[in-house]
Tab-separated table of C-alpha atoms and ligand atoms in Angstrom:
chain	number	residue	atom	x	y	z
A	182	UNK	CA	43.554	-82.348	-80.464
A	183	UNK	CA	41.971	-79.882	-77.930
A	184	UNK	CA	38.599	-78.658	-79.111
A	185	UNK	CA	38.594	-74.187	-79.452
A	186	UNK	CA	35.562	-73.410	-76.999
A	187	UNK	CA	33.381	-70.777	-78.379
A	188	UNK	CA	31.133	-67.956	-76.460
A	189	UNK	CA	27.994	-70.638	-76.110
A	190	UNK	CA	30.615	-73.167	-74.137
A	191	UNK	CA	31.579	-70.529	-71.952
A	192	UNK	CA	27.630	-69.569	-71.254
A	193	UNK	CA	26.587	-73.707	-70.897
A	194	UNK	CA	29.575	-73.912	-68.441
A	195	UNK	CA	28.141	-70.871	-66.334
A	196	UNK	CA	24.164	-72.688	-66.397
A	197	UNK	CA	26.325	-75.864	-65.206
A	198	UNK	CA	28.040	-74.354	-62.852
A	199	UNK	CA	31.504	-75.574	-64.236
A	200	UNK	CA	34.155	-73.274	-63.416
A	201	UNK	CA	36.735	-72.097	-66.438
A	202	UNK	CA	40.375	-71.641	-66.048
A	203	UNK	CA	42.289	-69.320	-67.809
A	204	UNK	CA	45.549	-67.403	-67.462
A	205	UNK	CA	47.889	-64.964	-69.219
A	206	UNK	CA	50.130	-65.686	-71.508
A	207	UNK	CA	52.166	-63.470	-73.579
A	208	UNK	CA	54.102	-65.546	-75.992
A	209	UNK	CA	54.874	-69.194	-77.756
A	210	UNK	CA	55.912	-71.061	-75.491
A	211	UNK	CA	53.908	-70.257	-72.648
A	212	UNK	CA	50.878	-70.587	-74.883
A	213	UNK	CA	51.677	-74.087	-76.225
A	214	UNK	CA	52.167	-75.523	-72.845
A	215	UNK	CA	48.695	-73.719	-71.228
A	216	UNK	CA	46.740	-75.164	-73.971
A	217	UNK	CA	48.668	-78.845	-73.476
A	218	UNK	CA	47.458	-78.427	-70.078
A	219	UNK	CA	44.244	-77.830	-71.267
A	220	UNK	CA	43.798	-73.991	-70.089
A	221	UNK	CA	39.979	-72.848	-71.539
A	222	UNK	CA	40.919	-69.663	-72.440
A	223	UNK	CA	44.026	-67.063	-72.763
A	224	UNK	CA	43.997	-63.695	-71.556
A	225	UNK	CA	46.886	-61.701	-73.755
A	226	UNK	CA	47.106	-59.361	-70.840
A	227	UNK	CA	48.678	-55.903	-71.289
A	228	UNK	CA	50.344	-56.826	-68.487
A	229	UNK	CA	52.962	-57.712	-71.097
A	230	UNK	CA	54.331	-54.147	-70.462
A	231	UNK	CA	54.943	-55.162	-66.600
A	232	UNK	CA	56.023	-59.583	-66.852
A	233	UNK	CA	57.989	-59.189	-70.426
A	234	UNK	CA	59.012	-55.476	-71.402
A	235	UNK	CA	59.735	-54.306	-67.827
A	236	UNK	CA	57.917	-51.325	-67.291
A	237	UNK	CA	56.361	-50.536	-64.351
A	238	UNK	CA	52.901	-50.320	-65.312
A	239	UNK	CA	50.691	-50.645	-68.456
A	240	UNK	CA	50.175	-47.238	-69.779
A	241	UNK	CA	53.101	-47.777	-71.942
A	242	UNK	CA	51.989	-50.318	-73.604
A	243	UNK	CA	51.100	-50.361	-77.403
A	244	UNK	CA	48.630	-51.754	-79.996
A	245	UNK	CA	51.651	-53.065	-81.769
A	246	UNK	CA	53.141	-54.908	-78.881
A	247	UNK	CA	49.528	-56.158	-78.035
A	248	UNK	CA	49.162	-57.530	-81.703
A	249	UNK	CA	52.774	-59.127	-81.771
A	250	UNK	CA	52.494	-60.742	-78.740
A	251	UNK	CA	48.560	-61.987	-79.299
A	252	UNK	CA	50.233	-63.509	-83.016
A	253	UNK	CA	52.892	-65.743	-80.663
A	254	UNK	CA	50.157	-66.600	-78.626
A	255	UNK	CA	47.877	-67.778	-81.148
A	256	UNK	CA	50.423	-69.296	-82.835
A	257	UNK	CA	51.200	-71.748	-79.671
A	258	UNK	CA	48.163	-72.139	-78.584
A	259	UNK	CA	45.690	-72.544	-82.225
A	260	UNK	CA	43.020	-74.715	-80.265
A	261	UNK	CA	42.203	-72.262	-77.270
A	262	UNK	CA	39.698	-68.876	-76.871
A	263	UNK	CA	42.302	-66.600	-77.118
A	264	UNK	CA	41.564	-62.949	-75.649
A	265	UNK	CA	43.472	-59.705	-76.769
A	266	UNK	CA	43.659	-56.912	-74.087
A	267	UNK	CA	42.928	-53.844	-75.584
A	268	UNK	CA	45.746	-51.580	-73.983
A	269	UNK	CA	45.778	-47.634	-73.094
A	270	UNK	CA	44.347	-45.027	-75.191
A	271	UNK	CA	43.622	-47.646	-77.787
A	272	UNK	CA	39.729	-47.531	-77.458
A	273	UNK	CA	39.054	-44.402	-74.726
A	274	UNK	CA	38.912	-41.304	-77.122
A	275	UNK	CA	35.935	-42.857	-79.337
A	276	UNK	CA	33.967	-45.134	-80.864
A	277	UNK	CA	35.531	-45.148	-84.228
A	278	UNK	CA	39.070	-45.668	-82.768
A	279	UNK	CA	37.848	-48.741	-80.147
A	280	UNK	CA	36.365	-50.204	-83.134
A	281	UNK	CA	39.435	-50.076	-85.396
A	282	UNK	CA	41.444	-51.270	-82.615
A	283	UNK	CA	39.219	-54.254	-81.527
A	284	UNK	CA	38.498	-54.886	-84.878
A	285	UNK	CA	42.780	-55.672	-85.187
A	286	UNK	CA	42.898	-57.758	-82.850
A	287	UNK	CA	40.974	-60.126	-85.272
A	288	UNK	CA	41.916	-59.840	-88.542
A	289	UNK	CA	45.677	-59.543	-87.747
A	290	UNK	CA	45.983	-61.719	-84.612
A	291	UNK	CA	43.223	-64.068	-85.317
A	292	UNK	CA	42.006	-62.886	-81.342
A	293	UNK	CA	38.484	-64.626	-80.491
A	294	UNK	CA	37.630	-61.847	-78.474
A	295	UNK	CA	38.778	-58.526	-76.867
A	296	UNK	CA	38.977	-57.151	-73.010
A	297	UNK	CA	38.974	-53.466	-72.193
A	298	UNK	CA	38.926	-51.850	-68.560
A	299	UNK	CA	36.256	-49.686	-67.078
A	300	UNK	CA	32.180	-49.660	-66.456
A	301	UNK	CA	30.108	-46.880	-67.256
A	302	UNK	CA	32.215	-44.757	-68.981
A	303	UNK	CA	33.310	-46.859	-71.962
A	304	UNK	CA	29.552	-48.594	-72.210
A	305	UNK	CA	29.557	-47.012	-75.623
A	306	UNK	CA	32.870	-48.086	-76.744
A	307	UNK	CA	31.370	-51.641	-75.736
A	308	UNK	CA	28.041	-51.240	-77.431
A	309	UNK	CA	30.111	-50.167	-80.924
A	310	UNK	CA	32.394	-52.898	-80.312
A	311	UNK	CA	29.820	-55.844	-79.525
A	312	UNK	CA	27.628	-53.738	-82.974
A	313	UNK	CA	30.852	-54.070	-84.779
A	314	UNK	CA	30.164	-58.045	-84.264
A	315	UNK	CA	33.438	-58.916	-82.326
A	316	UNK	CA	32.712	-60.536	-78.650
A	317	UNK	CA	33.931	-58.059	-76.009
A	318	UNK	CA	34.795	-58.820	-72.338
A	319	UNK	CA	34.366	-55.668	-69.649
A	320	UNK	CA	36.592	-55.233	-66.781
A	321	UNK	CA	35.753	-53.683	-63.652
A	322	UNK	CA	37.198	-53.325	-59.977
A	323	UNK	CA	40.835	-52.938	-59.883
A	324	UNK	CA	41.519	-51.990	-63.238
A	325	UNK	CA	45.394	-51.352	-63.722
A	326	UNK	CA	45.361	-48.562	-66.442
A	327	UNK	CA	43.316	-46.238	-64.519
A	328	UNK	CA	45.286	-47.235	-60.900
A	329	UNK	CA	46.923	-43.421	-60.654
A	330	UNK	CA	42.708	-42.341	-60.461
A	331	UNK	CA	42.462	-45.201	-58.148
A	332	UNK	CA	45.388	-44.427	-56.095
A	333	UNK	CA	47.316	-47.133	-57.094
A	334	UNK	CA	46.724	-51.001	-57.352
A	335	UNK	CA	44.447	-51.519	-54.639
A	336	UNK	CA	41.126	-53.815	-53.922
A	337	UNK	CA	37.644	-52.087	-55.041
A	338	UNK	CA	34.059	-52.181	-53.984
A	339	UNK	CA	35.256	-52.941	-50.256
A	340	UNK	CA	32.331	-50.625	-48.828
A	341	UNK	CA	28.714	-50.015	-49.590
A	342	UNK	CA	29.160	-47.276	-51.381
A	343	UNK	CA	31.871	-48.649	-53.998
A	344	UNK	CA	29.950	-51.877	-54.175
A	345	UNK	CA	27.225	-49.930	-55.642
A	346	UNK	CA	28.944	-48.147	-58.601
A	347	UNK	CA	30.359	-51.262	-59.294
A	348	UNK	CA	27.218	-53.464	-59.584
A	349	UNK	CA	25.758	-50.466	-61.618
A	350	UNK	CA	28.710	-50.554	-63.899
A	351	UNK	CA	28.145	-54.453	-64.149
A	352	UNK	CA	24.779	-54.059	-64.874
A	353	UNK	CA	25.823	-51.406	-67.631
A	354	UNK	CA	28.696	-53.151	-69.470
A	355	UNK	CA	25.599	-56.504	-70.008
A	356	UNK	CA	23.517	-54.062	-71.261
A	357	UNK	CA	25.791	-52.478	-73.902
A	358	UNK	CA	26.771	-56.091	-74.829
A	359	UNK	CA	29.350	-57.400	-73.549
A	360	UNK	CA	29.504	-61.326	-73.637
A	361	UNK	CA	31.487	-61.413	-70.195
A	362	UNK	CA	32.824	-59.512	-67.592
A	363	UNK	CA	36.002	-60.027	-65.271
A	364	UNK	CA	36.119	-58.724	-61.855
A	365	UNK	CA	39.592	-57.872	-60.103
A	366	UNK	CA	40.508	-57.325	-56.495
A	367	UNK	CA	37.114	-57.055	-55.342
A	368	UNK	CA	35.257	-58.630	-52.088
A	369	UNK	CA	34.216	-62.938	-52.772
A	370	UNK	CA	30.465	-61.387	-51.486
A	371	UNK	CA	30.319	-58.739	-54.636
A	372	UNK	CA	31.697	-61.433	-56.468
A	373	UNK	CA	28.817	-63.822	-55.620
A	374	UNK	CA	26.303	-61.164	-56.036
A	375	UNK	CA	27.035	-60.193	-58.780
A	376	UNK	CA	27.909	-63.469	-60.624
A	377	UNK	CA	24.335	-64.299	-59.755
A	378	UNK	CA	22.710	-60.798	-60.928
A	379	UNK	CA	24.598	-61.342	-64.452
A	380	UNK	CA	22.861	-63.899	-67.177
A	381	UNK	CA	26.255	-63.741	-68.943
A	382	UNK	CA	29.838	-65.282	-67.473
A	383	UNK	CA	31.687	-63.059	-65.123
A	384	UNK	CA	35.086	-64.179	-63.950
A	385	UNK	CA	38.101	-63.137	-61.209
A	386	UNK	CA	41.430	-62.209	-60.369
A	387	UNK	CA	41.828	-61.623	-56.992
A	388	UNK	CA	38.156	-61.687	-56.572
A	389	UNK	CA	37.520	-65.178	-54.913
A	390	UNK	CA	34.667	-67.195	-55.696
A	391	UNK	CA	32.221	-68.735	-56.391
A	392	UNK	CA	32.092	-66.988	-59.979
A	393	UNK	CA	31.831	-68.566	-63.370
A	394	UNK	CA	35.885	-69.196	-63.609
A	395	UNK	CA	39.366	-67.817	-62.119
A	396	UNK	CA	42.095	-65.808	-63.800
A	397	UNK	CA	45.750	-65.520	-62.980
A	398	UNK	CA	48.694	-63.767	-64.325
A	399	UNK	CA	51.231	-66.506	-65.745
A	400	UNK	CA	54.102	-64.127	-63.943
A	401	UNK	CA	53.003	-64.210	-60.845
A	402	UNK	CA	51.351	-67.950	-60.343
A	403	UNK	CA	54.711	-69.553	-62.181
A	404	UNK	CA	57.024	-67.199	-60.058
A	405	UNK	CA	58.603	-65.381	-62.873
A	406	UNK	CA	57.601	-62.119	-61.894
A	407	UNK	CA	59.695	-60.934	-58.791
A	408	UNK	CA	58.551	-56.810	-58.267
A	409	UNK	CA	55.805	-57.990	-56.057
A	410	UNK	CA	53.167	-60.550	-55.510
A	411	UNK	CA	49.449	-59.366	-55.417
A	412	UNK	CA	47.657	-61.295	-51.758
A	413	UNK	CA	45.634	-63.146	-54.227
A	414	UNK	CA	48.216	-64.586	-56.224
A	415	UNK	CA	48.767	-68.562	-55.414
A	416	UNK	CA	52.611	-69.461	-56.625
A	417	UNK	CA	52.235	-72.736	-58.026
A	418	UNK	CA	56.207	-72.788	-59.550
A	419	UNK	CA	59.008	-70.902	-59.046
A	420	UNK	CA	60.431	-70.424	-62.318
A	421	UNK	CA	62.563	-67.279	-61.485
A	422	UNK	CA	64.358	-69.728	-58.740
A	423	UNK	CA	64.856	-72.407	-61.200
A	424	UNK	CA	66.231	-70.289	-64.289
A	425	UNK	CA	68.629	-68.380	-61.793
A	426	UNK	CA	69.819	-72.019	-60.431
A	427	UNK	CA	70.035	-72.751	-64.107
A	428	UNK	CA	72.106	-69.846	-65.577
A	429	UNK	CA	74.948	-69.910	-62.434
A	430	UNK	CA	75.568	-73.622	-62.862
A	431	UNK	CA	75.741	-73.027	-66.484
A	432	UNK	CA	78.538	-70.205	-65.502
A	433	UNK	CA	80.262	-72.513	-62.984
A	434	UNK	CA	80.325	-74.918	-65.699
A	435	UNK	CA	81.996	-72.556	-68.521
A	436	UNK	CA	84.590	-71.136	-66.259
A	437	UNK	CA	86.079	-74.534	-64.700
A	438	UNK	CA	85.852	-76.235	-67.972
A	439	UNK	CA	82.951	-78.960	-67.573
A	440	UNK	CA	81.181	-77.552	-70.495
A	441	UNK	CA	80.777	-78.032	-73.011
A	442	UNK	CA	81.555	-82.338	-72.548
A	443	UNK	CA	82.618	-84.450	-75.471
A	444	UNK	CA	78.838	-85.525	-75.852
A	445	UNK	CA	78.097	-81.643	-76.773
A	446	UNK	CA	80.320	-81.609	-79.523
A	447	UNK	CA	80.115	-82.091	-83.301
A	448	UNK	CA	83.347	-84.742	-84.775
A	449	UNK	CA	84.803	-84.369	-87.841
A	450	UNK	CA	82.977	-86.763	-90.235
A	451	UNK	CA	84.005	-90.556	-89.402
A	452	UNK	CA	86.927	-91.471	-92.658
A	453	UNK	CA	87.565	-87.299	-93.054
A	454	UNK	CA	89.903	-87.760	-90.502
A	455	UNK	CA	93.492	-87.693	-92.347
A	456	UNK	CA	92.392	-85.334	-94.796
A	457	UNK	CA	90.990	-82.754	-92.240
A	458	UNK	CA	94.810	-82.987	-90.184
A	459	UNK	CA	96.818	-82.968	-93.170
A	460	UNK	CA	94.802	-79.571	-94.671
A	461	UNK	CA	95.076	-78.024	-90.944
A	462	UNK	CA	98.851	-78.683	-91.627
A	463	UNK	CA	98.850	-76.481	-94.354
A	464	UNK	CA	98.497	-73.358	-91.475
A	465	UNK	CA	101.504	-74.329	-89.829
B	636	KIV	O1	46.551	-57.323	-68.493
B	636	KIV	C1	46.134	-58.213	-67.745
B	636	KIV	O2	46.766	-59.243	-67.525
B	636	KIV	C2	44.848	-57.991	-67.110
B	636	KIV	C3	44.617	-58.704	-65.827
B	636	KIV	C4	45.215	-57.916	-64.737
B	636	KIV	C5	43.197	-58.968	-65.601
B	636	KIV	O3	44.067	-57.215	-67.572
């Protein structure tokens, strides 16, 4: 049995320079077979709303859905540092409110921790949260539920300027208390910089390396997500390929008649025989 990792692995793996690997996952089985491949930790992305319920982005997305799809999780994967992404409008409009909503995560979806997006301006959502007791992870760069402010989903911190207000909000979220910080679609030199500048873990997606561990969506590395492919994204499967293949040979199969075979079916009980033809006679 895999051992759960706890906050102080994740900091010991950072002094030894040991990389973590953790992706998305949004339900039971994808969670059972990350942590039998011995992911570190799982990010219970609200990016649900885009790989599972189809919408096109994650302002949709509810505390509900977040908590029912963080319970599958945990229950597939009960071994692994399991993160719940706090989603839109569930900890912006105050303190009080990111509180009760972090605080959810963990006594209803037995969450280890919580992620929410943005630097500076939700530093004291973070400092309530991380007062609160409950580990919280910041996000900053690319950060998908503020994209229409950003002008849609596009790399960060790509000029001297940006850089700056990003290192400051880096800076920030560490000082309100947050145990880690993930970094998305930003420049491998930021990434570096401020990986070293940080005491605590900071991780990417789409942010290259070295950093303290790597982060991708379980859509779009298994190929199950087909809108579009971020440039950071390596496919390691192609799932979507192999589940169409799947579903038209099962078709092909039901229409000409090879399925279902003799070896798919269930007999009458061996000595029931006579009795089970001579009460069908009764229809006649
Ligand atoms: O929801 C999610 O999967 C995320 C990643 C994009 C980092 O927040």
């Amino acid at each position: 049995m895999v051992q759960k990792k706890t906050r102080l692995d994740f900091m010991e793996m950072k002094k030894k320079g040991e990389q973590a690997v953790w992706i998305t996952a949004y339900d039971f089985p994808m969670a059972s077979f990350a942590e039998q491949a011995g992911m570190d930790m799982i990010l219970v992305g609200d990016s649900l709303g885009m790989v599972v319920l189809g919408y096109q982005g994650t302002i949709p997305v509810t505390m509900e859905d977040c908590l029912s799809h963080c319970k599958a999780v945990r229950r597939g994967a009960p071994n692994t540092f399991c993160i719940g992404d706090m989603p839109f409008l569930s900890y912006q409009i105050s303190c009080e409110e990111a509180v009760l909503n972090a605080g959810r995560f963990l006594k209803e979806a037995d969450m280890d921790a919580v992620k929410l997006e943005g630097g500076k301006r939700v530093c004291n959502q973070i400092k309530a949260i991380a007062d609160a007791g409950i580990l919280v992870m910041g996000h900053i760069g690319l950060t998908p539920q503020s994209s229409g402010q950003l002008g849609g989903f596009k790399a960060q911190g790509r000029d001297a300027a940006s850089a700056r207000e990003l290192i400051l909000d880096a800076l920030a979220i560490q000082e309100a208390g947050a145990y880690a910080l993930l970094l998305e679609a930003v420049p491998p030199e930021l990434t570096v910089f401020i990986t070293k500048k940080l005491s605590i873990p900071v991780y990417g997606i789409g942010a290259g390396g070295p950093c303290d561990g790597q982060l991708l969506i379980c859509g779009d590395m298994l190929g199950l997500f087909q809108a579009f492919t971020p440039k950071f994204v390596k496919k390691y499967a192609n799932v979507a390929e192999i589940e169409t293949n799947a579903f038209k040979e099962y078709i092909k199969e039901v229409k000409t008649g090879v399925f279902p075979g003799d070896e798919h079916c269930y007999h009458i009980l061996k000595g029931k025989e006579e009795e089970f033809y001579k009460m069908l006679k009764e229809f006649e």
